[in-house]
Coordinates of C-alpha atoms in Angstrom, one line a residue:
M841 CA 16.0 13.5 -2.6
F842 CA 13.7 15.2 -0.1
S843 CA 11.2 16.9 -2.5
Y844 CA 8.4 14.4 -2.0
R845 CA 5.5 15.3 0.4
H846 CA 2.7 12.8 0.6
A847 CA 0.2 15.6 1.5
F848 CA 0.3 16.7 -2.1
H849 CA -1.3 13.3 -3.1
A850 CA -3.3 12.4 0.0
A851 CA -6.6 10.5 -0.7
N852 CA -6.0 10.2 -4.4
H853 CA -6.8 7.1 -6.5
A854 CA -3.5 5.5 -5.5
D855 CA -4.3 5.9 -1.8
V856 CA -7.7 4.4 -2.4
I857 CA -6.5 1.0 -3.8
K858 CA -3.5 0.9 -1.5
H859 CA -5.3 1.7 1.8
A860 CA -8.4 -0.3 1.0
T861 CA -6.1 -3.3 0.7
V862 CA -4.3 -2.5 3.9
V863 CA -7.6 -2.5 5.8
Q864 CA -8.6 -5.8 4.3
V865 CA -5.2 -7.4 5.3
L866 CA -5.3 -6.1 8.9
D867 CA -8.9 -7.1 9.4
Y868 CA -7.8 -10.6 8.4
F869 CA -4.8 -10.6 10.8
N870 CA -7.1 -9.5 13.6
Q871 CA -9.1 -12.7 13.3
K872 CA -6.4 -14.5 15.2
E873 CA -5.6 -13.8 18.8
A874 CA -1.8 -13.9 18.3
P875 CA -0.2 -10.4 18.2
Y876 CA 1.5 -9.0 15.2
W877 CA 3.5 -6.0 14.0
V878 CA 2.8 -3.5 11.2
I879 CA 6.0 -2.1 9.6
D880 CA 5.9 0.9 7.3
T881 CA 9.1 1.6 5.4
H882 CA 8.0 5.1 4.2
A883 CA 5.5 6.3 6.8
G884 CA 5.0 10.0 5.9
A885 CA 3.4 12.3 8.4
G886 CA 0.7 9.7 9.4
I887 CA -2.4 11.8 8.9
Y888 CA -3.3 14.7 6.6
D889 CA -5.7 17.7 6.6
L890 CA -7.2 17.8 3.2
T891 CA -8.0 21.5 3.6
D892 CA -4.5 22.7 4.3
E893 CA -2.3 24.3 1.6
W894 CA -0.3 21.1 0.8
A895 CA -3.3 19.0 0.1
S896 CA -5.3 21.8 -1.5
K897 CA -2.5 22.6 -4.0
N898 CA -3.6 19.8 -6.4
S899 CA -6.7 18.6 -4.6
E900 CA -6.1 15.1 -5.8
H901 CA -8.6 13.8 -3.3
E902 CA -11.3 15.2 -5.6
S903 CA -10.6 12.5 -8.1
G904 CA -10.0 9.8 -5.5
L905 CA -11.7 9.6 -2.1
D906 CA -14.4 12.2 -2.9
R907 CA -15.7 10.1 -5.8
L908 CA -16.5 7.3 -3.3
L909 CA -18.5 9.4 -0.9
G910 CA -22.2 8.9 -1.2
A911 CA -21.9 6.0 -3.5
K912 CA -23.0 2.4 -3.0
P913 CA -19.6 0.6 -2.9
P914 CA -18.7 -3.0 -2.6
P915 CA -17.9 -4.3 0.9
M916 CA -14.1 -3.8 0.6
I917 CA -14.6 -0.1 -0.2
A918 CA -17.4 0.3 2.4
R919 CA -15.0 -1.1 5.1
Y920 CA -12.3 1.3 3.9
L921 CA -14.6 4.3 4.2
E922 CA -15.8 3.1 7.6
T923 CA -12.2 3.4 8.9
I924 CA -11.8 6.9 7.5
E925 CA -15.1 8.0 9.1
Q926 CA -13.5 7.4 12.5
F927 CA -11.2 10.3 11.9
N928 CA -14.1 12.6 10.7
P929 CA -16.9 12.3 13.3
D930 CA -18.6 15.4 12.0
G931 CA -19.3 13.7 8.7
E932 CA -17.0 15.9 6.6
A933 CA -14.1 14.2 4.9
R934 CA -11.4 16.6 6.1
F935 CA -8.8 14.4 7.7
Y936 CA -7.3 11.6 5.8
P937 CA -5.4 8.8 7.6
G938 CA -2.2 7.6 5.9
S939 CA -1.1 4.0 6.3
P940 CA 0.2 4.4 9.9
W941 CA -3.0 5.9 11.2
L942 CA -5.2 3.4 9.4
A943 CA -3.1 0.6 10.9
L944 CA -3.2 2.2 14.4
S945 CA -7.0 2.4 14.2
L946 CA -7.1 -1.3 13.7
L947 CA -4.3 -2.5 16.0
R948 CA -5.2 -4.2 19.3
P949 CA -3.5 -3.4 22.6
K950 CA -0.9 -6.2 22.1
D951 CA 0.0 -5.3 18.4
R952 CA 2.8 -2.9 17.5
L953 CA 3.5 -0.3 14.8
R954 CA 7.0 0.4 13.5
L955 CA 7.5 3.4 11.3
F956 CA 10.4 4.5 9.1
E957 CA 10.6 8.0 7.6
L958 CA 13.7 9.7 6.2
H959 CA 12.3 13.1 5.1
P960 CA 13.1 15.5 7.9
T961 CA 9.9 17.5 7.7
E962 CA 7.7 14.5 7.4
F963 CA 9.5 12.9 10.3
R964 CA 9.0 16.0 12.4
N965 CA 5.3 16.1 11.5
L966 CA 5.0 12.4 12.2
G967 CA 6.4 13.0 15.7
L968 CA 4.0 15.9 16.3
N969 CA 1.0 13.8 15.2
I970 CA 2.1 10.9 17.5
A971 CA 2.4 13.3 20.4
S972 CA -1.3 14.2 20.0
L973 CA -2.4 10.6 20.4
A974 CA -3.6 8.9 23.6
S975 CA -0.9 7.4 25.7
E976 CA -2.1 3.8 25.0
D977 CA -1.7 4.4 21.3
Q978 CA 1.7 6.0 21.7
K979 CA 3.0 2.9 23.5
K980 CA 2.4 0.8 20.4
I981 CA 4.6 3.0 18.1
Q982 CA 8.3 3.2 17.5
T983 CA 9.7 5.5 14.9
Y984 CA 13.0 5.6 13.0
E985 CA 14.4 8.6 11.2
R986 CA 16.2 6.5 8.6
D987 CA 16.0 4.8 5.3
G988 CA 13.3 2.1 5.5
F989 CA 14.9 0.1 2.8
A990 CA 18.0 -0.4 4.9
G991 CA 16.3 -0.4 8.3
L992 CA 13.7 -3.1 7.6
K993 CA 16.0 -6.0 7.8
A994 CA 16.9 -5.2 11.5
L995 CA 13.3 -5.8 12.5
L996 CA 12.8 -9.1 10.8
P997 CA 11.8 -11.6 11.9
P998 CA 9.7 -9.8 14.6
P999 CA 9.4 -11.4 18.0
T1000 CA 5.7 -12.1 17.3
R1001 CA 6.5 -14.0 14.1
R1002 CA 3.5 -12.3 12.5
A1003 CA 3.8 -9.0 10.6
V1004 CA 2.4 -7.0 7.8
T1005 CA 5.1 -4.8 6.0
L1006 CA 4.2 -2.0 3.7
I1007 CA 6.9 -1.0 1.3
D1008 CA 5.7 2.3 -0.2
P1009 CA 8.4 4.7 -1.5
S1010 CA 7.7 7.7 -3.7
Y1011 CA 9.7 6.3 -6.7
E1012 CA 10.7 9.8 -7.5
D1013 CA 14.2 8.5 -7.6
K1014 CA 14.3 5.8 -10.2
S1015 CA 16.7 3.8 -8.0
D1016 CA 13.7 3.1 -5.7
Y1017 CA 12.4 0.4 -8.1
R1018 CA 15.6 -1.6 -7.7
K1019 CA 15.8 -0.9 -4.0
T1020 CA 12.2 -2.1 -3.5
L1021 CA 12.9 -5.4 -5.2
L1022 CA 16.1 -5.9 -3.3
C1023 CA 14.4 -4.9 0.0
L1024 CA 11.7 -7.5 -0.5
Q1025 CA 14.1 -10.2 -1.5
E1026 CA 16.2 -9.6 1.6
A1027 CA 13.1 -9.5 3.8
L1028 CA 11.9 -12.9 2.4
K1029 CA 15.2 -14.4 3.3
R1030 CA 14.9 -13.3 6.9
F1031 CA 11.1 -13.7 7.3
P1032 CA 9.6 -15.8 4.5
T1033 CA 6.2 -16.2 6.1
G1034 CA 5.6 -12.4 6.5
C1035 CA 2.9 -10.6 4.6
Y1036 CA 4.4 -7.8 2.4
L1037 CA 2.5 -5.1 0.5
I1038 CA 4.4 -3.3 -2.2
W1039 CA 2.7 -0.2 -3.7
Y1040 CA 3.9 0.8 -7.2
P1041 CA 3.0 3.6 -9.6
L1042 CA 1.8 3.0 -13.2
V1043 CA 4.1 5.4 -15.1
Q1044 CA 5.8 5.3 -18.4
R1045 CA 9.2 4.3 -17.1
R1046 CA 11.2 1.2 -18.0
E1047 CA 12.2 0.7 -14.3
A1048 CA 8.6 0.5 -13.2
T1049 CA 7.7 -2.2 -15.8
E1050 CA 10.9 -4.2 -15.0
M1051 CA 10.2 -4.2 -11.3
V1052 CA 6.7 -5.6 -11.7
R1053 CA 7.9 -8.3 -14.0
A1054 CA 10.6 -9.2 -11.5
L1055 CA 8.1 -9.4 -8.7
E1056 CA 5.9 -11.7 -10.7
R1057 CA 8.9 -14.0 -11.3
L1058 CA 9.3 -14.6 -7.5
H1059 CA 9.5 -18.3 -6.8
D1060 CA 8.2 -20.2 -3.8
V1061 CA 5.9 -17.5 -2.6
N1062 CA 2.2 -16.8 -3.0
W1063 CA 1.4 -13.4 -4.5
L1064 CA -1.4 -11.2 -5.8
N1065 CA -0.9 -8.3 -8.1
A1066 CA -3.8 -5.8 -8.5
S1067 CA -3.5 -2.6 -10.6
L1068 CA -5.9 0.2 -11.4
T1069 CA -5.6 2.5 -14.4
V1070 CA -7.7 5.7 -14.2
H1071 CA -6.8 7.3 -17.5
R1072 CA -4.8 6.9 -20.7
P1073 CA -1.0 7.4 -20.3
S1074 CA -0.1 11.0 -21.3
R1075 CA 1.4 11.6 -24.7
D1076 CA 4.4 13.4 -23.1
G1077 CA 5.2 10.3 -21.0
L1078 CA 4.8 12.1 -17.7
G1079 CA 2.5 11.6 -14.8
L1080 CA 0.8 8.9 -13.0
H1081 CA -2.0 7.1 -14.9
G1082 CA -2.7 4.5 -12.2
S1083 CA -1.1 2.4 -9.6
G1084 CA -0.8 -1.2 -8.3
I1085 CA -0.4 -3.2 -5.1
F1086 CA 1.6 -6.4 -5.0
I1087 CA 0.9 -8.6 -2.0
V1088 CA 3.2 -11.4 -1.0
N1089 CA 1.6 -14.1 1.2
P1090 CA -1.8 -12.5 0.9
P1091 CA -4.8 -13.6 3.1
W1092 CA -6.7 -16.3 1.2
T1093 CA -9.8 -14.0 1.2
L1094 CA -8.2 -11.1 -0.5
Q1095 CA -8.3 -12.2 -4.1
K1096 CA -12.1 -12.6 -4.0
S1097 CA -12.4 -9.2 -2.4
L1098 CA -10.3 -7.5 -5.0
K1099 CA -12.1 -9.4 -7.8
N1100 CA -15.4 -8.0 -6.6
T1101 CA -14.0 -4.5 -6.0
L1102 CA -11.7 -3.6 -8.9
P1103 CA -14.4 -3.3 -11.6
W1104 CA -16.3 -0.9 -9.5
L1105 CA -13.3 1.2 -8.7
A1106 CA -12.3 1.3 -12.3
E1107 CA -15.7 2.6 -13.2
T1108 CA -16.0 5.0 -10.3
L1109 CA -12.5 6.5 -10.5
A1110 CA -12.3 6.6 -14.3
Q1111 CA -11.1 9.8 -15.8
D1112 CA -11.5 8.7 -19.4
K1113 CA -12.7 5.6 -21.4
F1114 CA -9.3 3.9 -21.0
A1115 CA -9.7 3.2 -17.3
T1116 CA -9.3 -0.4 -16.4
F1117 CA -7.8 -2.9 -13.9
T1118 CA -5.8 -6.1 -13.7
L1119 CA -5.7 -8.9 -11.1
R1120 CA -3.1 -11.6 -11.4
S1121 CA -1.7 -14.3 -9.1
N1122 CA 0.9 -16.9 -9.2
E1123 CA -1.8 -19.5 -8.5
A1124 CA -3.4 -18.5 -11.8
Q1125 CA -0.1 -18.8 -13.5
K1126 CA 0.4 -22.2 -12.1
Q1127 CA -3.0 -23.3 -13.3
A1128 CA -2.3 -21.9 -16.8
S1129 CA 1.1 -23.7 -16.9
K1130 CA -0.5 -27.0 -15.9
G1131 CA -3.1 -26.5 -18.6
A1132 CA -0.4 -25.9 -21.2
Q1133 CA 1.4 -29.1 -20.1
K1134 CA -1.8 -31.1 -20.5
R1135 CA -2.3 -29.8 -24.0
S1136 CA 1.3 -30.5 -25.0
P1137 CA 1.5 -33.5 -27.4
S1138 CA 4.6 -34.8 -25.7
G1139 CA 3.1 -34.5 -22.2
K1140 CA 6.1 -32.5 -21.1

């Protein structure tokens, strides 16, 4: 249950698509004066040293973040890299901010950050990292050493009536797929106007495919679903060949940003010729459905 450590995977291709999207969403929320919350159900340690033994074990950043450095990226990726540069003033990409630290760098004095983390070591490291922050940043944060799936509902709706919630489990336990779907469904009942970002892995697992299909069947909500495949699925059925980010109630600007970004990411992060991307939305499905109805001889 407690085997997963995000430092093993910090700054990999999955973090790139996930965190670039997080930055875009928060930039959009900052366009309005009203305060908001950011809630992270699986916060991790907050920030990672890419030179330490955990991150160096697999050096996954070499096939993720490192491939973006020195390139001429589209605006969405340029903005993402700009936020990371804030944590590396010497110009060397050593420290990688996880979702909590990316959010904290974008939050204004009136906004708040709520972090769940159940892994005891990760929670301890999260606390140590928070303790090193300036007092004005510490005041924005509240942490919970508990299961984010179960704890989220107690925070919804937030008093601000504006929030971005990231649901980002490791999915090492296959029950996480079902828990993620149920967590989102419960959250939408309590706070239907919230913005929710669900990261998911592209793996050869029935539960993963079924969860994405179930997400795309959600009714009465707007959603975007972006995925990035970096290499062909392995013959043994193991490993991560890509990942996706499913956004409920996305900013209206996000689809265009992703459309302009995903082709470049697929090319830049490709590990073989099978690298590709997808971008779907329920608006596109609605238009396709209307088109099919118009073509129907019966008009039904």
